[in-house]
XYZ file of C-alpha atoms in Angstrom:
709
model
C 19.968 -43.353 66.991
C 22.787 -44.364 69.860
C 24.514 -47.441 67.912
C 23.821 -49.605 65.112
C 23.435 -53.344 65.466
C 22.777 -56.172 63.165
C 19.095 -56.172 63.185
C 19.173 -52.349 62.388
C 19.273 -52.038 58.706
C 17.335 -55.258 58.366
C 14.124 -53.436 58.207
C 13.496 -50.716 55.322
C 11.470 -48.291 57.436
C 13.072 -49.529 61.258
C 15.170 -46.461 60.807
C 12.296 -44.326 59.718
C 9.599 -44.420 62.004
C 12.262 -44.434 64.880
C 12.303 -41.266 64.095
C 9.869 -38.339 65.133
C 10.748 -35.188 63.144
C 11.016 -36.280 59.124
C 10.762 -32.578 57.934
C 12.781 -30.085 57.867
C 13.823 -28.188 60.775
C 10.315 -28.568 61.985
C 6.724 -29.977 60.557
C 4.859 -26.714 60.803
C 8.127 -24.792 58.306
C 8.167 -27.856 55.749
C 4.166 -27.971 55.051
C 4.973 -23.711 55.285
C 7.785 -24.488 52.484
C 5.231 -26.704 50.469
C 2.289 -23.775 50.966
C 4.385 -21.417 49.820
C 5.545 -23.262 46.709
C 1.811 -24.029 45.416
C 1.056 -20.142 46.839
C 3.754 -19.163 43.971
C 2.688 -20.874 41.791
C -0.768 -20.312 41.887
C -0.509 -16.587 41.707
C 1.895 -17.267 38.859
C -0.491 -19.365 36.698
C -3.648 -17.313 37.615
C -1.786 -13.461 36.526
C -0.535 -15.825 33.385
C -3.691 -17.513 32.717
C -5.989 -14.640 33.418
C -4.209 -11.603 31.442
C -2.204 -13.946 28.617
C -2.726 -14.941 25.429
C -0.561 -17.047 23.179
C -2.125 -16.314 20.423
C 0.317 -12.955 20.300
C 3.046 -14.982 19.778
C 1.755 -17.654 17.636
C -0.025 -15.741 14.920
C 1.041 -12.145 13.173
C -1.087 -8.644 14.154
C -2.371 -6.910 11.133
C -2.857 -2.808 12.369
C -6.267 -3.112 13.563
C -4.826 -5.586 16.381
C -6.117 -8.773 14.574
C -4.791 -12.265 13.995
C -3.734 -13.103 11.036
C -4.533 -17.359 10.108
C -7.039 -17.138 13.242
C -9.517 -19.799 13.183
C -13.382 -18.776 13.152
C -12.545 -15.407 12.332
C -12.636 -13.067 9.027
C -8.268 -13.568 9.167
C -9.040 -17.488 9.170
C -7.573 -18.409 5.753
C -4.979 -15.208 5.575
C -2.383 -16.397 7.498
C 0.502 -13.882 6.282
C 1.262 -10.105 7.434
C 1.473 -8.213 4.152
C 3.473 -4.507 4.595
C 2.467 -2.055 2.407
C 5.225 -0.127 1.937
C 8.446 -2.207 3.076
C 10.905 0.720 2.392
C 9.686 2.134 5.008
C 11.322 -0.598 7.211
C 14.860 -0.545 8.837
C 15.505 -4.021 8.941
C 13.740 -7.540 9.550
C 14.517 -6.973 12.575
C 11.713 -4.257 13.267
C 9.514 -6.240 11.101
C 9.521 -9.524 13.400
C 9.748 -8.046 16.702
C 8.619 -3.721 16.767
C 6.413 -2.179 14.510
C 7.166 -1.023 10.451
C 5.450 2.501 10.380
C 3.146 1.472 7.442
C 0.508 -0.446 6.987
C 0.126 -4.217 7.366
C -2.599 -6.628 6.434
C -3.259 -10.399 6.709
C -3.180 -11.808 2.935
C -3.670 -15.559 1.925
C -0.394 -15.347 -0.062
C 2.215 -12.956 -0.439
C 2.612 -10.875 -4.406
C 4.574 -12.645 -6.923
C 4.937 -10.154 -9.640
C 6.147 -6.294 -10.172
C 2.628 -3.796 -9.825
C 2.420 -0.388 -9.167
C -1.251 1.240 -7.933
C -0.641 4.092 -10.685
C -0.352 1.287 -14.107
C -3.343 -0.875 -12.464
C -5.863 1.622 -11.911
C -5.068 3.232 -15.606
C -6.018 0.099 -17.003
C -8.528 -1.322 -14.707
C -11.384 -1.359 -17.594
C -9.531 -3.477 -20.127
C -7.611 -5.347 -17.296
C -9.591 -6.129 -14.448
C -7.446 -9.247 -13.666
C -4.789 -7.643 -12.917
C -6.983 -4.973 -11.039
C -8.854 -8.283 -9.267
C -5.448 -9.443 -8.577
C -3.970 -6.069 -6.671
C -7.133 -5.597 -4.571
C -6.558 -8.373 -2.735
C -3.725 -6.825 -1.041
C -5.832 -3.674 -0.239
C -7.717 -2.752 2.907
C -10.484 -5.399 3.028
C -13.644 -3.560 1.496
C -12.299 -0.947 -0.837
C -13.023 -1.611 -4.707
C -12.931 2.044 -5.925
C -10.551 2.349 -8.733
C -11.876 5.439 -9.528
C -10.400 7.147 -6.446
C -7.173 9.656 -7.276
C -4.125 8.081 -6.432
C -3.358 10.756 -4.300
C -6.040 9.714 -1.684
C -5.409 6.330 -2.179
C -1.796 6.738 -1.320
C -2.837 9.580 1.479
C -5.257 7.321 3.125
C -3.138 4.138 2.361
C -6.466 2.440 0.866
C -3.727 0.503 -1.116
C 0.034 -0.161 -1.412
C 1.491 2.069 -3.592
C 3.326 -1.272 -5.234
C 3.696 -5.122 -4.800
C 6.764 -6.767 -5.557
C 7.848 -10.506 -5.376
C 7.982 -11.580 -1.822
C 7.245 -15.076 -0.256
C 6.410 -15.488 3.009
C 8.781 -16.381 6.255
C 7.795 -16.086 9.736
C 4.614 -15.633 8.338
C 5.135 -12.239 6.816
C 5.896 -11.472 3.100
C 9.468 -10.822 2.500
C 10.974 -9.763 -0.926
C 12.182 -12.484 -3.103
C 16.241 -11.821 -2.840
C 18.333 -13.113 -4.845
C 22.071 -12.850 -6.120
C 22.558 -13.464 -10.017
C 26.479 -12.933 -11.231
C 26.704 -11.197 -7.889
C 24.206 -8.581 -8.223
C 21.940 -8.067 -5.982
C 18.005 -9.412 -7.710
C 14.404 -9.398 -7.061
C 12.829 -11.939 -9.488
C 16.114 -11.252 -11.988
C 15.340 -7.381 -11.710
C 17.492 -4.967 -10.603
C 15.011 -1.950 -10.456
C 11.319 -1.756 -9.899
C 8.932 1.077 -10.105
C 7.812 2.535 -6.574
C 4.388 3.748 -7.053
C 4.964 7.139 -6.847
C 6.578 8.441 -10.286
C 10.043 6.781 -9.685
C 12.328 3.888 -10.814
C 14.394 2.527 -7.962
C 17.018 0.054 -7.818
C 17.172 -3.015 -5.596
C 19.900 -1.756 -3.593
C 18.036 -0.096 -1.794
C 16.528 -2.481 -0.315
C 19.839 -3.493 0.691
C 19.909 -3.045 4.265
C 16.890 -5.612 4.247
C 17.787 -7.250 1.824
C 21.767 -8.159 4.157
C 19.781 -9.522 7.190
C 16.570 -11.321 5.626
C 19.568 -13.224 3.067
C 21.402 -14.494 6.517
C 17.937 -15.762 7.557
C 17.354 -17.206 4.825
C 20.447 -18.760 4.300
C 20.223 -20.063 7.705
C 17.113 -21.668 6.891
C 18.373 -23.583 4.287
C 20.929 -24.628 6.524
C 18.502 -25.748 8.510
C 16.487 -27.365 6.197
C 19.776 -29.476 5.650
C 19.958 -30.332 8.570
C 16.483 -31.520 9.756
C 17.241 -33.799 6.661
C 20.433 -35.076 7.762
C 17.904 -36.025 11.238
C 15.869 -37.118 9.517
C 18.082 -39.608 7.671
C 20.441 -40.558 10.221
C 18.001 -40.800 13.942
C 18.219 -44.597 14.085
C 21.858 -44.048 13.237
C 21.863 -41.661 16.136
C 19.946 -44.141 18.232
C 22.320 -46.937 18.453
C 25.260 -44.912 18.978
C 23.527 -43.838 21.812
C 23.287 -47.195 22.891
C 26.335 -48.133 22.494
C 27.483 -45.164 24.808
C 24.606 -46.552 27.338
C 26.337 -50.328 27.354
C 29.867 -49.028 27.245
C 29.560 -46.989 29.966
C 27.329 -50.053 32.115
C 30.334 -51.548 31.358
C 32.703 -49.476 32.718
C 30.765 -48.933 35.842
C 31.035 -52.631 36.146
C 34.680 -53.211 35.783
C 36.108 -50.144 37.737
C 35.457 -52.821 40.775
C 38.738 -54.433 38.915
C 40.615 -51.840 36.890
C 39.421 -48.317 39.411
C 43.207 -48.913 41.174
C 44.945 -49.935 38.055
C 43.716 -47.101 36.309
C 44.206 -44.767 38.836
C 48.368 -45.743 39.847
C 48.710 -46.081 35.697
C 47.872 -42.580 35.822
C 50.087 -41.168 38.760
C 52.922 -43.237 38.228
C 52.331 -41.661 34.328
C 52.285 -38.250 35.594
C 55.405 -38.819 37.653
C 57.014 -40.023 34.979
C 56.594 -37.146 32.035
C 57.783 -34.618 35.418
C 60.606 -36.531 35.998
C 61.097 -36.036 32.020
C 60.691 -32.614 32.539
C 63.124 -32.375 35.056
C 65.737 -34.028 32.749
C 65.216 -32.294 29.809
C 65.414 -28.575 32.156
C 68.610 -29.950 33.104
C 70.103 -30.866 29.421
C 68.745 -27.644 28.063
C 70.987 -25.958 30.981
C 73.570 -27.778 30.424
C 73.744 -27.062 26.541
C 73.767 -23.619 27.103
C 77.361 -23.549 29.108
C 79.276 -21.468 27.481
C 77.413 -19.715 25.184
C 77.482 -16.084 24.839
C 74.915 -14.199 26.081
C 73.276 -17.605 28.071
C 74.444 -16.302 31.293
C 72.312 -13.108 31.025
C 69.308 -13.196 33.885
C 65.744 -12.096 33.573
C 66.187 -8.689 34.647
C 69.131 -7.917 32.314
C 67.120 -8.118 29.649
C 63.849 -7.014 31.066
C 60.669 -7.459 29.945
C 60.488 -9.145 26.183
C 57.246 -10.053 23.835
C 58.845 -13.242 22.334
C 59.143 -15.465 25.239
C 61.523 -17.551 23.079
C 64.112 -14.689 24.167
C 63.725 -16.418 27.816
C 64.284 -20.118 26.645
C 68.266 -18.976 25.335
C 68.956 -18.320 28.658
C 70.569 -20.793 31.765
C 68.863 -19.334 34.233
C 65.171 -19.664 32.932
C 65.988 -23.654 32.282
C 67.082 -24.056 36.052
C 63.886 -22.320 37.272
C 61.714 -24.414 35.405
C 63.535 -27.016 36.610
C 63.391 -26.338 39.991
C 59.492 -25.846 39.940
C 59.582 -29.615 38.217
C 61.451 -30.823 40.802
C 58.998 -28.992 43.523
C 56.297 -30.419 42.164
C 57.499 -33.931 41.570
C 58.810 -33.926 45.466
C 55.408 -33.188 46.586
C 53.429 -35.322 44.242
C 55.643 -38.019 46.097
C 55.033 -36.747 49.370
C 51.615 -36.956 49.064
C 51.593 -40.281 47.535
C 53.746 -41.429 50.469
C 51.970 -40.105 53.517
C 48.155 -40.433 51.840
C 49.026 -44.453 50.518
C 46.378 -45.475 52.765
C 43.779 -42.877 52.424
C 43.981 -43.577 48.619
C 43.817 -46.868 48.847
C 40.647 -46.097 50.834
C 39.463 -43.981 48.229
C 39.880 -46.752 45.663
C 38.266 -49.255 48.018
C 35.367 -47.727 47.813
C 35.389 -46.581 44.377
C 34.962 -50.745 43.628
C 32.738 -50.934 46.637
C 29.738 -48.731 44.504
C 30.809 -50.471 41.442
C 29.667 -53.771 43.590
C 26.844 -51.722 44.762
C 25.591 -50.878 41.722
C 25.985 -54.578 40.750
C 23.240 -55.740 42.866
C 21.014 -53.238 42.360
C 20.939 -52.116 38.810
C 17.776 -50.325 38.876
C 19.625 -47.204 40.005
C 21.325 -46.829 36.485
C 17.742 -45.746 34.890
C 16.899 -43.306 37.617
C 17.999 -39.771 35.923
C 15.527 -40.797 33.564
C 13.353 -40.517 36.453
C 14.980 -36.900 37.307
C 14.874 -35.811 33.618
C 11.399 -36.537 33.398
C 10.445 -34.320 36.504
C 12.850 -31.765 35.258
C 11.434 -31.757 31.853
C 8.163 -31.311 33.231
C 8.974 -28.171 35.349
C 10.302 -26.916 32.274
C 7.438 -27.258 30.015
C 5.342 -25.128 32.935
C 8.129 -21.924 33.271
C 8.081 -21.822 29.624
C 4.233 -22.264 28.885
C 3.453 -19.616 32.273
C 6.019 -17.596 30.850
C 5.053 -17.091 27.436
C 1.080 -16.854 28.801
C 2.938 -13.789 31.417
C 4.958 -12.504 28.144
C 1.588 -12.100 26.083
C -0.254 -10.639 28.391
C -0.192 -7.101 27.104
C -3.045 -5.191 25.631
C -3.526 -3.734 22.102
C -2.003 -0.736 21.554
C -3.074 1.790 19.540
C -0.414 4.641 18.188
C -0.972 7.459 15.537
C 0.701 6.701 12.451
C 0.944 9.975 9.928
C 2.780 10.211 6.318
C 3.861 14.030 7.380
C 7.405 13.925 9.175
C 5.728 17.289 10.890
C 2.141 15.746 12.828
C 2.860 16.356 16.085
C 0.283 13.766 17.088
C 2.763 10.636 14.923
C 3.305 8.242 17.719
C 1.054 9.193 20.596
C -1.280 6.904 21.647
C -4.868 6.474 20.560
C -8.357 5.249 20.330
C -9.571 3.081 17.152
C -12.954 3.600 18.129
C -13.088 7.271 18.499
C -10.004 8.320 16.378
C -12.357 9.353 13.444
C -14.089 11.379 16.089
C -11.432 13.734 16.613
C -9.415 16.341 14.790
C -6.307 14.694 14.014
C -7.154 13.660 11.286
C -8.194 17.250 9.853
C -4.582 18.329 10.806
C -2.775 15.384 10.140
C -4.190 14.409 6.505
C -3.590 10.655 6.096
C -3.065 10.280 9.668
C -4.426 6.417 11.042
C -4.702 5.183 14.209
C -2.958 1.502 13.525
C -2.053 -1.169 15.959
C 1.737 -0.814 17.407
C 2.454 -3.384 20.029
C 1.122 -5.282 23.100
C 1.180 -3.607 26.406
C -0.239 -1.368 28.864
C -0.334 1.291 31.879
C -2.293 -0.744 34.648
C -0.730 -1.470 37.996
C -0.678 -5.407 36.741
C 1.545 -4.628 33.242
C 3.641 -2.289 35.684
C 4.716 -5.509 37.648
C 4.982 -8.479 34.818
C 8.586 -8.157 35.242
C 8.126 -9.490 39.004
C 5.696 -12.383 37.825
C 8.647 -13.271 35.806
C 11.159 -13.003 38.463
C 8.471 -15.560 40.840
C 8.184 -17.685 37.847
C 11.479 -18.166 37.322
C 11.996 -18.832 41.299
C 9.802 -21.295 41.483
C 11.066 -22.917 37.859
C 14.037 -23.214 40.164
C 13.227 -24.401 43.340
C 11.198 -27.194 41.736
C 14.396 -28.571 39.800
C 16.310 -28.450 42.620
C 13.357 -30.205 44.380
C 13.574 -32.524 41.613
C 17.112 -33.614 41.425
C 17.064 -33.366 45.367
C 14.514 -36.167 45.264
C 16.856 -38.159 43.195
C 19.646 -37.663 45.219
C 17.955 -38.737 48.534
C 16.182 -42.029 46.712
C 19.436 -42.803 45.503
C 21.503 -42.295 48.516
C 18.627 -44.932 50.297
C 19.050 -47.469 47.858
C 22.814 -47.318 48.739
C 23.017 -46.548 52.241
C 20.780 -49.982 52.676
C 23.348 -51.950 50.632
C 26.182 -50.635 52.920
C 24.477 -51.407 55.637
C 23.542 -54.881 54.957
C 25.272 -57.414 57.441
C 25.028 -59.962 54.553
C 25.492 -58.692 51.374
C 23.366 -59.223 49.080
C 21.345 -61.172 51.385
C 19.634 -58.705 53.567
C 19.300 -55.672 50.944
C 16.244 -55.201 50.884
C 13.580 -56.320 48.238
C 13.282 -53.834 45.460
C 15.687 -50.913 47.322
C 15.120 -48.209 44.961
C 11.042 -47.868 44.846
C 11.306 -48.347 48.389
C 14.234 -45.552 49.046
C 11.476 -43.773 46.593
C 8.617 -43.992 48.285
C 10.267 -43.004 51.850
C 11.329 -39.643 50.540
C 8.246 -38.867 49.055
C 6.718 -39.715 52.332
C 9.083 -38.554 55.093
C 10.880 -36.143 53.579
C 9.230 -34.012 51.011
C 9.380 -30.994 53.423
C 13.227 -31.882 53.878
C 14.095 -31.943 50.646
C 11.814 -28.648 49.512
C 13.674 -26.919 52.368
C 16.547 -27.530 51.079
C 15.904 -26.737 47.342
C 14.390 -23.869 48.749
C 17.501 -22.218 49.997
C 19.795 -23.283 47.299
C 17.185 -21.802 44.617
C 17.128 -18.206 46.692
C 20.705 -18.053 45.743
C 20.402 -19.312 42.211
C 17.439 -16.134 41.873
C 20.158 -14.105 42.953
C 22.636 -14.608 40.895
C 20.329 -14.752 37.693
C 18.968 -10.763 39.124
C 23.032 -9.997 39.325
C 23.669 -11.024 35.571
C 20.486 -8.755 34.741
C 21.947 -6.022 36.864
C 25.310 -6.781 35.063
C 24.084 -7.113 31.259
C 22.356 -3.866 32.229
C 24.970 -2.442 32.949
C 27.532 -3.275 30.859
C 27.463 -0.100 29.084
C 28.268 2.355 32.225
C 31.506 3.234 32.893
C 31.417 3.522 36.463
C 34.190 0.954 37.324
C 33.259 0.602 41.373
C 30.107 -0.270 40.150
C 31.509 -3.058 37.894
C 34.348 -4.110 40.725
C 31.443 -4.732 43.454
C 28.957 -6.806 40.515
C 32.141 -8.905 39.481
C 32.557 -9.728 43.517
C 29.225 -10.634 44.265
C 28.485 -12.522 41.656
C 32.088 -14.164 42.182
C 31.075 -14.541 46.210
C 27.531 -15.956 45.360
C 28.872 -18.369 42.769
C 31.132 -19.816 45.529
C 27.691 -19.749 47.980
C 25.807 -21.720 45.178
C 28.953 -25.037 44.874
C 29.122 -24.931 49.083
C 25.709 -25.379 48.971
C 24.967 -27.818 46.879
C 27.765 -29.560 48.798
C 26.031 -29.473 51.738
C 22.819 -30.427 50.508
C 24.133 -33.607 48.848
C 25.212 -34.642 52.002
C 22.365 -33.649 54.037
C 19.890 -35.362 51.327
C 22.670 -39.031 52.467
C 22.213 -38.114 56.242
C 18.457 -37.702 55.392
C 18.543 -40.937 53.543
C 20.022 -42.817 56.434
C 18.426 -41.481 59.602
C 15.279 -39.537 58.579
C 16.106 -36.675 60.218
C 15.184 -33.177 59.224
C 17.557 -30.917 57.101
C 18.917 -28.641 59.503
C 20.118 -31.697 61.641
C 21.575 -33.720 58.480
C 23.355 -30.566 57.151
C 24.820 -29.645 59.994
C 25.910 -33.700 61.232
C 27.122 -33.930 57.846
C 29.300 -30.908 57.556
C 30.524 -32.121 60.579
C 31.272 -35.498 59.911
C 33.241 -34.698 56.502
C 35.331 -32.189 58.732
C 36.313 -35.179 61.039
C 37.559 -36.680 57.958
C 37.905 -33.432 55.541
C 41.617 -35.523 53.896
C 39.647 -38.542 53.201
C 36.933 -36.093 51.704
C 39.690 -34.228 49.373
C 41.862 -37.680 48.281
C 38.350 -39.814 47.722
C 37.062 -36.741 45.932
C 39.676 -35.729 43.794
C 40.008 -39.748 42.898
C 36.384 -40.140 41.826
C 36.451 -36.724 39.783
C 39.317 -38.644 37.719
C 38.259 -41.689 36.914
C 34.370 -40.729 35.979
C 36.024 -37.745 34.062
C 38.326 -40.500 32.452
C 35.379 -42.707 32.049
C 33.131 -39.790 30.502
C 36.338 -38.803 27.764
C 36.575 -42.622 26.771
C 33.250 -43.408 26.072
C 32.283 -40.074 24.578
C 35.520 -40.043 22.546
C 35.231 -44.037 21.955
C 31.751 -43.889 19.896
C 32.454 -40.669 19.052
C 35.734 -42.052 16.872
C 33.241 -45.045 16.024
C 30.840 -43.020 14.581
C 33.174 -40.504 12.773
C 34.498 -43.771 10.990
C 30.773 -44.539 10.268
C 29.473 -42.176 8.847
C 32.159 -41.090 6.617
C 31.705 -44.392 5.445
C 35.542 -45.649 6.291
C 34.744 -48.661 7.710
C 33.614 -50.937 4.314
C 31.933 -53.789 6.010
C 29.013 -50.684 6.721
C 30.201 -48.695 4.031
C 26.464 -48.949 1.950
C 24.630 -49.068 5.371
C 25.948 -45.363 6.109
C 23.835 -42.555 4.997
C 24.599 -40.199 2.221
C 24.594 -36.733 4.398
C 24.799 -32.790 3.905
C 26.926 -32.834 6.914
C 28.504 -35.728 8.301
C 29.327 -33.856 11.648
C 25.696 -33.183 12.343
C 25.032 -36.450 13.762
C 28.613 -37.148 14.934
C 28.118 -34.023 16.659
C 25.171 -35.407 18.272
C 26.459 -38.442 18.737
C 29.471 -37.766 20.584
C 27.187 -34.922 22.638
C 24.446 -37.410 23.454
C 27.076 -39.855 24.589
C 28.466 -37.490 27.103
C 25.021 -36.856 28.566
C 24.428 -40.842 28.781
C 27.874 -41.725 30.780
C 27.197 -38.464 32.987
C 23.807 -40.155 33.856
C 25.393 -43.332 34.709
C 28.414 -41.525 36.307
C 26.370 -39.269 38.487
C 24.847 -42.418 40.196
C 27.811 -43.846 40.588
C 29.163 -41.147 42.252
C 25.898 -40.629 44.207
C 27.021 -44.297 44.993
C 30.782 -43.633 46.195
C 29.364 -40.215 48.447
C 26.511 -42.194 50.103
C 29.330 -44.949 50.467
C 31.756 -42.314 51.562
C 29.563 -41.725 54.432
C 28.193 -44.788 55.653
C 31.861 -45.396 56.135
C 33.012 -42.391 58.333
C 29.666 -43.614 60.441
C 30.478 -46.793 61.188
C 34.330 -46.217 61.815
C 33.168 -43.500 64.142
C 29.770 -45.604 65.755
C 31.438 -49.235 65.410
C 34.856 -50.609 66.923
C 34.701 -54.033 65.200
C 34.099 -55.831 68.532
C 31.248 -58.461 68.594
C 28.917 -55.837 70.197
C 29.316 -53.076 67.491
C 31.034 -55.387 64.266
C 31.844 -52.962 61.165
C 29.622 -52.996 58.435
C 31.944 -52.513 55.815
C 33.447 -54.704 53.223
C 36.242 -57.114 54.006
C 38.825 -55.002 51.515
C 38.135 -51.862 53.250
C 38.626 -54.126 56.892
C 42.173 -55.438 55.068
C 42.910 -51.692 54.427
C 42.282 -50.027 58.126
C 44.520 -52.774 59.933
C 44.068 -53.734 63.362
C 45.484 -50.260 64.530
C 43.068 -48.209 63.174
C 40.318 -50.549 64.209
C 40.436 -49.856 68.169
C 37.601 -47.576 68.944
C 39.619 -44.790 70.958
C 41.544 -44.503 67.585
C 41.208 -40.705 65.803
C 39.949 -40.639 62.435
C 42.221 -38.680 60.011
């Protein structure tokens, strides 16, 4: 495009149809980007869905590798995992994540009483009910109370004891409680272990401490859930208020942007001025006091900072530093006043643009839905990959000197080996899910590929939103008569153009960013693995690499964002758009810096005002301090639960609205810079900027030969 004219943006697709290259760098590379995404995604999904089994996460697994509670199996009604001897388990972490070295069975309910196999066997003839109750915790099919106790315990046909338990995480844990500060189980402090010993409940202390913490957390979690169940509609009302306040703030920015900014600037100048006066007062007040004329060098290093405040030299240094800061700020305001006025005018223009295209404020919902889909895809695939191992069985022996203990075994052929002869009572029981095949060795690589595709898709969803919003706001700026020449449904039209013409460019930009983010993830993983090492050089190198790639990611996000704006304006490929955007910004680097800081300040102030204002209102409401609504406020266990939810939710709502506003300002700024460079305000090349910007620039800067600062 050689120049702009009055009719250029009247046709929304004109600038698209005039471009022959609508993909990133080339059409072939764009298609390759999309094909590569599909290939990686299909590879991860195929491997995960063929080998994965989410039942390994959903259902507990007994010693025979069978799932507890799975439908259409013998364990359909047995949903809880029971441990024969929980004393062999070191901690709840071992019970949940690893395998406890004791037989584990699926049961329909946990024991509700104390009992030992010795006592039950001795009384099974005249108390058959006790035997029938105890037998449900023995191996399936075992019904031989005449078998000797030694053989039963050796073969682990039945547990030596059962204790009152309750299910948690689909596993039977002892029913711990405290009575007068003493740890008990079913109000008892001792129990029989079924081997002729009476043991104290404190023998389970290691497991009890962890379990009680988890149970306490569960109790708190239930109370929090109750609070949410009672107050959810009030939370929604609070978020709705935050949405209305955010919308009003954006609309009113066209009138208040300059006022808010200058109030803040003069407030900072006033505060620094007061600081200078206070430093001078302290400096003059210490005159004549013994010891106040000493220097910092004379007293050396002191851990008590108040010692330095007794020196005149300290307050003189503070006063000089504040004076320097004050002078710098005043000089910046003097020399950058015109650019500050331009930045404020662009902020007001952004508010006006959003007022004409209100639908853009709700586009973040589309981005949120797309990212939610990406997260769901990644999570499901990651679970399938994590559960794609085969059952691994190991020898569990009662004898500590058995040389076959913890070795892998095959339950189908175990009875034909001599292991049971050399190690009486040894069993081949399920240990965990894993494998030694080539596929299982590369599961970590598949997880990395899945994470890479996830990052790619998320960045693509964000890029699609940025390009869509940029196209809508660009159509506003380049309209000769606002709002008459703004295209019908600008947001929908921009979204259609982005999907139809710019998919490859957006995918290419997202690919570059995803590669850098994946490298950062790998560096974080390596840093986590090498935390225990004493190699200082390795830690230093990792720290430098993490810092460099963090900076690179920030730079790429900045370049990508502006490249998407140029793509939305011109329809050129990603590389060309990124280059043109970068050099355009470099030619206007001072304006970029001023606009960026002014925008960041106003939007940050808006987020704080929205979240803080709605948060204060929610605090007074949920603590029943508003007399009018005191009867309506729900009675809560923790009033901070809905309060924090409202504050965080309000901040996110404000962030969603203000992110649209920030994109609007960035788009208008690039359009403004392009307008200045390509047009001169003449009849042949008129400016498209608003009248307020035209007035701020003045006649001197309207010359076509005038350099843009």
